[in-house]
Coordinates of C-alpha atoms in Angstrom, one line a residue:
M1 CA 34.3 34.9 2.7
A2 CA 30.7 33.9 3.7
L3 CA 28.7 32.1 1.1
E4 CA 25.6 33.7 -0.4
P5 CA 22.3 32.2 0.9
E6 CA 21.9 30.2 -2.3
G7 CA 25.3 28.6 -1.6
N8 CA 24.3 27.7 1.9
N9 CA 21.1 26.1 0.6
R10 CA 23.1 24.1 -2.0
L11 CA 25.3 22.8 0.8
L12 CA 22.2 21.9 2.8
Q13 CA 20.9 19.8 -0.1
D14 CA 24.3 18.0 -0.1
V15 CA 23.8 17.3 3.6
L16 CA 20.2 16.1 3.0
A17 CA 21.6 13.6 0.4
R18 CA 23.8 11.8 2.9
P19 CA 22.9 8.3 4.0
G20 CA 20.2 8.4 6.8
N21 CA 19.0 11.9 5.9
E22 CA 16.9 10.8 3.0
T23 CA 14.1 9.6 5.4
C24 CA 12.4 11.3 8.4
A25 CA 14.4 10.7 11.6
D26 CA 11.2 9.9 13.5
C27 CA 8.7 8.1 11.2
G28 CA 10.7 7.0 8.2
N29 CA 8.8 9.0 5.7
P30 CA 10.9 9.6 2.5
E31 CA 12.2 13.0 1.5
P32 CA 12.0 15.0 4.7
D33 CA 11.6 18.7 4.1
W34 CA 12.0 20.1 7.6
A35 CA 14.9 20.1 10.0
S36 CA 15.3 20.5 13.8
L37 CA 18.1 23.1 14.2
T38 CA 18.6 22.2 17.9
L39 CA 18.6 18.4 17.5
G40 CA 20.3 18.2 14.0
V41 CA 17.8 15.9 12.4
F42 CA 15.7 16.0 9.2
V43 CA 12.0 15.3 9.6
C44 CA 8.9 15.2 7.5
Q45 CA 6.2 18.0 7.7
A46 CA 3.9 15.9 9.9
C47 CA 6.7 15.2 12.5
S48 CA 7.8 18.9 12.3
L49 CA 4.4 19.8 13.7
L50 CA 4.9 17.4 16.6
H51 CA 8.4 18.9 17.2
R52 CA 6.7 22.3 17.6
S53 CA 4.9 20.9 20.7
I54 CA 8.4 20.7 22.4
P55 CA 9.8 24.1 21.6
H56 CA 12.1 24.0 24.6
I57 CA 13.8 21.0 23.0
S58 CA 13.4 21.4 19.2
R59 CA 13.3 24.4 16.9
V60 CA 12.3 23.5 13.4
K61 CA 12.9 25.2 10.0
S62 CA 11.9 24.3 6.4
V63 CA 14.7 23.2 4.1
Q64 CA 13.1 25.6 1.6
D65 CA 13.8 28.6 3.8
T66 CA 17.0 30.7 3.6
W67 CA 19.7 29.1 5.7
D68 CA 22.8 30.7 7.2
A69 CA 26.2 29.0 7.3
S70 CA 26.2 28.2 11.0
D71 CA 22.9 26.3 10.8
V72 CA 24.0 24.3 7.8
E73 CA 27.2 23.4 9.7
L74 CA 25.2 22.2 12.7
M75 CA 23.1 19.9 10.4
A76 CA 26.3 18.7 8.7
A77 CA 27.9 17.9 12.0
T78 CA 24.9 15.8 13.3
G79 CA 22.4 14.4 10.9
N80 CA 19.9 11.5 11.3
N81 CA 22.3 8.6 11.8
A82 CA 24.4 10.4 14.5
A83 CA 21.2 11.5 16.3
K84 CA 19.8 8.0 16.2
A85 CA 23.0 6.6 17.6
K86 CA 22.4 8.9 20.6
Y87 CA 18.7 9.2 21.1
E88 CA 17.8 5.6 20.1
Q89 CA 20.8 3.8 21.5
K90 CA 18.8 1.6 24.0
V91 CA 15.4 1.2 22.4
P92 CA 14.1 -2.2 23.6
A93 CA 13.4 -4.7 20.8
F94 CA 9.7 -4.9 21.8
Y95 CA 9.2 -1.1 21.9
Y96 CA 6.9 0.1 19.1
R97 CA 8.6 2.5 16.6
P98 CA 5.7 4.4 14.9
T99 CA 5.6 4.9 11.2
H100 CA 4.0 7.9 9.3
S101 CA 0.7 5.9 9.1
D102 CA 0.3 5.6 12.9
C103 CA -1.9 7.9 14.9
K104 CA -0.7 11.4 16.0
M105 CA -0.5 10.5 19.7
L106 CA 1.7 7.5 19.2
R107 CA 4.1 9.5 17.0
E108 CA 4.2 12.4 19.4
Q109 CA 5.0 10.2 22.4
W110 CA 7.8 8.5 20.4
I111 CA 9.3 12.0 19.7
R112 CA 8.9 13.0 23.4
A113 CA 10.3 9.7 24.6
K114 CA 13.5 10.2 22.5
Y115 CA 14.2 13.9 22.8
E116 CA 12.4 15.2 25.9
R117 CA 12.5 12.3 28.3
N118 CA 15.7 10.6 26.9
E119 CA 14.1 7.2 27.6
F120 CA 16.5 5.4 25.3
E121 CA 19.7 6.7 26.8
F122 CA 18.9 5.7 30.4
I123 CA 17.5 2.2 30.9
E124 CA 16.0 3.1 34.3
K125 CA 13.5 5.4 32.5
Q126 CA 12.0 2.3 30.8
E127 CA 10.8 0.8 34.1
P128 CA 7.0 1.6 33.4
Y129 CA 7.0 -0.9 30.5
S130 CA 10.0 -3.1 31.1
A131 CA 9.3 -4.3 34.7
G132 CA 7.1 -7.3 33.7
Y133 CA 4.4 -6.0 36.0
R134 CA 2.1 -2.9 35.7
E135 CA -1.0 -1.8 37.5
G136 CA -3.2 1.3 37.2
F137 CA -6.5 2.7 36.3
L138 CA -7.9 3.0 32.8
W139 CA -11.2 4.3 31.5
K140 CA -13.0 1.2 30.1
R141 CA -16.2 1.2 28.0
G142 CA -19.1 -0.6 29.5
R143 CA -20.3 -3.5 27.4
D144 CA -24.0 -2.8 27.7
N145 CA -24.4 1.0 28.3
G146 CA -21.4 2.3 26.4
Q147 CA -20.3 4.5 29.4
F148 CA -16.6 4.7 30.2
L149 CA -15.8 3.9 33.8
S150 CA -12.6 3.8 35.8
R151 CA -11.3 0.2 36.2
K152 CA -8.2 -1.2 37.8
F153 CA -6.0 -3.2 35.4
I154 CA -3.0 -5.4 36.3
L155 CA -0.6 -6.8 33.7
S156 CA 1.6 -9.7 35.1
E157 CA 4.1 -11.5 33.0
R158 CA 4.5 -14.0 35.8
E159 CA 0.8 -14.9 35.7
G160 CA 0.8 -14.6 31.9
A161 CA -2.3 -12.4 32.0
L162 CA -3.8 -8.9 31.8
K163 CA -6.7 -8.6 34.3
Y164 CA -9.2 -5.9 35.2
F165 CA -11.4 -5.5 38.2
N166 CA -14.9 -3.9 38.3
K167 CA -14.6 -2.7 41.9
Q168 CA -11.5 -1.2 43.5
D169 CA -11.4 -3.6 46.4
A170 CA -12.5 -6.7 44.4
R171 CA -10.4 -9.8 44.9
D172 CA -11.5 -11.6 41.8
P173 CA -11.0 -10.0 38.4
K174 CA -13.9 -9.4 36.0
A175 CA -11.8 -10.8 33.2
V176 CA -8.5 -12.6 32.7
M177 CA -6.9 -12.1 29.3
K178 CA -4.1 -14.5 28.5
I179 CA -1.0 -12.9 27.1
E180 CA -0.9 -15.7 24.6
T181 CA -3.9 -14.3 22.6
L182 CA -3.7 -10.6 23.6
N183 CA -3.5 -7.9 21.0
A184 CA -3.7 -4.1 21.3
T185 CA -4.2 -1.5 18.6
F186 CA -4.8 2.3 18.9
Q187 CA -8.2 3.3 17.6
P188 CA -8.6 7.0 18.4
A189 CA -11.3 7.7 15.7
K190 CA -13.4 4.6 16.5
I191 CA -13.3 5.1 20.3
G192 CA -13.6 8.9 20.1
N193 CA -10.5 9.7 22.2
P194 CA -6.9 10.5 21.0
C195 CA -5.6 7.9 23.4
G196 CA -8.2 5.2 22.6
L197 CA -6.8 1.6 22.7
Q198 CA -8.7 -1.5 21.5
I199 CA -7.6 -4.6 23.4
T200 CA -8.6 -8.0 21.9
Y201 CA -8.2 -11.5 23.3
L202 CA -9.6 -15.0 22.6
K203 CA -12.2 -16.5 24.9
D204 CA -13.5 -20.0 24.0
N205 CA -11.9 -19.4 20.5
S206 CA -14.0 -16.3 20.0
T207 CA -12.7 -12.7 19.9
R208 CA -13.6 -10.4 22.7
N209 CA -13.0 -6.6 22.5
I210 CA -12.5 -4.1 25.3
F211 CA -12.0 -0.4 24.7
V212 CA -9.9 1.8 27.0
Y213 CA -8.2 5.1 27.3
H214 CA -6.2 7.2 29.7
S215 CA -6.2 11.0 29.8
D216 CA -2.4 11.0 29.9
A217 CA -0.9 10.0 26.5
K218 CA 2.4 8.8 28.1
E219 CA 0.4 6.4 30.4
M220 CA -1.5 4.9 27.5
V221 CA 1.7 4.4 25.4
D222 CA 3.4 2.8 28.4
W223 CA 0.5 0.4 28.8
F224 CA 0.8 -0.4 25.1
N225 CA 4.5 -1.1 25.3
A226 CA 4.1 -3.1 28.5
I227 CA 1.7 -5.4 26.7
R228 CA 4.2 -5.7 23.8
A229 CA 7.0 -6.5 26.3
A230 CA 4.8 -9.2 28.0
R231 CA 4.0 -10.7 24.5
F232 CA 7.7 -10.6 23.6
H233 CA 8.9 -12.4 26.7
Y234 CA 6.0 -15.0 26.3
L235 CA 7.0 -15.6 22.6
Q236 CA 10.7 -15.9 23.6
V237 CA 9.8 -18.8 25.8
A238 CA 7.3 -20.3 23.3
F239 CA 9.8 -20.1 20.4
P240 CA 13.2 -20.4 22.0
G241 CA 15.1 -20.6 18.7
A242 CA 13.4 -17.5 17.1
S243 CA 15.3 -14.2 16.6
D244 CA 14.0 -10.8 17.7
E245 CA 13.3 -10.0 14.0
E246 CA 11.0 -13.0 13.8
L247 CA 9.2 -12.2 17.1
V248 CA 8.7 -8.4 16.9
P249 CA 6.1 -8.5 14.1
K250 CA 4.0 -10.9 16.2
L251 CA 3.7 -8.7 19.3
T252 CA 0.8 -6.5 18.3
R253 CA -1.0 -6.0 15.0
N254 CA -3.2 -3.4 13.4
F255 CA -6.3 -4.7 11.7
M256 CA -5.9 -5.2 8.0
K257 CA -9.2 -3.5 7.2
E258 CA -12.4 -2.3 9.0
G259 CA -15.6 -0.8 7.8
F260 CA -19.3 -1.4 7.0
M261 CA -20.5 -4.0 4.6
E262 CA -23.9 -5.8 4.2
K263 CA -24.1 -9.6 4.6
T264 CA -26.7 -12.3 4.2
G265 CA -27.1 -15.6 6.0
P266 CA -26.0 -19.1 5.0
K267 CA -29.1 -19.9 3.0
H268 CA -28.7 -16.7 0.9
T269 CA -32.4 -16.1 1.1
E270 CA -32.5 -13.8 4.2
G271 CA -32.3 -10.1 3.7
F272 CA -28.9 -8.3 3.7
K273 CA -28.0 -6.6 7.0
K274 CA -25.5 -3.8 7.5
R275 CA -22.7 -4.9 9.8
W276 CA -19.3 -3.5 11.0
F277 CA -16.5 -5.9 9.7
T278 CA -13.0 -6.2 11.1
M279 CA -10.3 -8.2 9.2
D280 CA -7.8 -9.4 11.9
D281 CA -5.2 -11.6 10.2
R282 CA -7.3 -14.6 9.1
R283 CA -10.4 -13.8 11.2
L284 CA -13.1 -11.8 9.5
M285 CA -15.4 -10.7 12.3
Y286 CA -18.7 -8.8 12.0
F287 CA -20.5 -6.7 14.6
K288 CA -23.7 -4.9 14.9
D289 CA -21.8 -1.8 16.2
P290 CA -18.1 -1.0 15.8
L291 CA -17.8 -0.8 19.6
D292 CA -19.5 -4.1 20.4
A293 CA -17.6 -6.4 22.9
Y294 CA -18.4 -9.6 21.0
A295 CA -18.6 -10.4 17.3
R296 CA -21.9 -11.6 15.9
G297 CA -19.9 -14.1 13.9
E298 CA -16.4 -14.9 12.6
V299 CA -15.3 -16.3 9.3
F300 CA -12.0 -18.0 8.9
I301 CA -10.2 -17.0 5.7
G302 CA -7.7 -19.7 4.6
S303 CA -5.3 -19.8 1.6
K304 CA -5.9 -20.5 -2.1
E305 CA -4.1 -23.9 -1.7
N306 CA -6.9 -24.8 0.6
S307 CA -9.7 -23.9 -1.8
Y308 CA -10.4 -20.3 -0.5
T309 CA -11.1 -17.7 -3.2
V310 CA -12.5 -14.2 -3.4
L311 CA -14.7 -13.1 -6.3
S312 CA -16.0 -9.7 -7.3
G313 CA -19.8 -9.7 -7.5
L314 CA -22.6 -12.0 -6.2
P315 CA -24.2 -15.1 -7.6
S316 CA -27.1 -14.2 -10.1
S317 CA -29.5 -16.1 -7.8
T318 CA -28.9 -13.6 -4.9
Q319 CA -32.2 -12.3 -3.5
G320 CA -33.2 -9.1 -1.6
Y321 CA -32.2 -5.5 -1.7
H322 CA -28.5 -4.8 -1.1
W323 CA -25.7 -2.4 -1.8
N324 CA -24.5 -2.6 -5.4
H325 CA -20.9 -3.7 -5.1
G326 CA -20.8 -7.4 -4.2
I327 CA -18.1 -9.7 -2.9
T328 CA -18.3 -13.5 -2.7
I329 CA -15.8 -15.5 -0.5
V330 CA -15.7 -19.2 -1.4
T331 CA -14.6 -21.5 1.4
P332 CA -14.4 -25.3 1.4
D333 CA -17.8 -25.4 3.2
R334 CA -19.9 -22.6 1.8
K335 CA -20.0 -19.2 0.1
F336 CA -20.2 -15.9 2.1
L337 CA -21.9 -13.0 0.4
F338 CA -21.1 -9.4 1.2
A339 CA -22.0 -6.0 -0.4
C340 CA -20.2 -2.7 -0.3
E341 CA -21.6 0.8 -0.6
T342 CA -19.0 2.0 -3.1
E343 CA -16.7 0.5 -5.7
A344 CA -13.6 1.9 -3.8
E345 CA -14.7 0.0 -0.7
Q346 CA -15.3 -3.2 -2.7
R347 CA -11.8 -2.8 -4.2
D348 CA -10.1 -2.3 -0.8
W349 CA -11.9 -5.3 0.8
I350 CA -11.1 -7.6 -2.2
S351 CA -7.5 -6.5 -2.0
A352 CA -7.4 -7.3 1.8
F353 CA -9.0 -10.7 1.3
Q354 CA -6.7 -11.5 -1.6
R355 CA -3.5 -10.7 0.5
V356 CA -4.6 -13.2 3.1
I357 CA -5.7 -15.9 0.6
N358 CA -2.4 -15.6 -1.3
R359 CA -0.4 -16.3 1.9
P360 CA 0.2 -20.0 2.6
M361 CA -1.2 -21.2 5.9
R362 CA 1.1 -21.7 8.9
P363 CA 0.9 -25.1 10.7
Q364 CA -0.9 -23.5 13.8
E365 CA -3.5 -21.9 11.5
Y366 CA -4.7 -25.3 10.5
A367 CA -5.6 -25.9 14.1
V368 CA -7.5 -22.6 14.2
E369 CA -9.4 -23.5 11.1
A370 CA -10.3 -26.9 12.6
H371 CA -11.7 -25.4 15.7
F372 CA -13.3 -22.5 14.0
K373 CA -17.0 -21.9 14.8
H374 CA -18.7 -19.1 13.1
K375 CA -22.2 -18.1 14.1
P376 CA -24.7 -18.3 11.2

């Protein structure tokens, strides 16, 4: 005798409680409340919306809806762990697995790569980011005029660099970015394009930004993962004893925090100026505009063992008009004074600074500190 709908939904809840099904199959968000009937996976609401973009592959349904017995049986027969064993069986160690906090485009391409393109079942489909060499055209923002122009990019693991060329037939690159200091992070809101990628590298121990995008989301994610692959293979050589688990977090990183604050100069008598700040690991950089190619200055944030502290508020002697919510960073050399527009921003920045200061410095970071030159 067939179960009543309530009985089917109770059985579905039992299936949901099984190991692996308690988090979203695609982004790891806890307590997924949607399911793909065709793929047999449980997903969160945000990922269910992305599954709707591939209706020929995935048909989604809320776990709160009324379920019939055949659909419950299908979910019971598959589930997240079995689906992962199939669709993620050959994900390269360097390949970026998005979380629920990543941008929509990155999460959608992960879902398409798994279920639509079957990239992790057939290694030959990973050629675009696994070959050690990639070339193509990206739209790059001009440093001076802010226009995006098509530029040829070449990533070569053998040469240890990412290069771009201003003219199609140019022999010499406009810039050579060493894989050693390369980072890439998706910044759709900042760049104003859903596929916007910010690439940073060090030039003379200062950070340089370039902003790029491609109209094809797969192309952009392939570039991102090709950069990660190049970084992975570079680090494997640089740290031969290190495990994949140790290296993967070092491939690319998102910035700890970004936003506007006001700052004053080293004498603390100049007026406060509004600047865009980016906290990148131990480097606090400030820019006149969020899309500037070069930072106006950089501040190294060490650890508490090395006499770095962050304080709420500003010294009583502070002069000039400024936003109400101050922050003082004390370094062995001087104090840096900043002001935030809101208390919430002040709290978030102090929390970000505190996380860095609480972390002991690694040996190589002492070398960075020694060479550090911030512009006044």
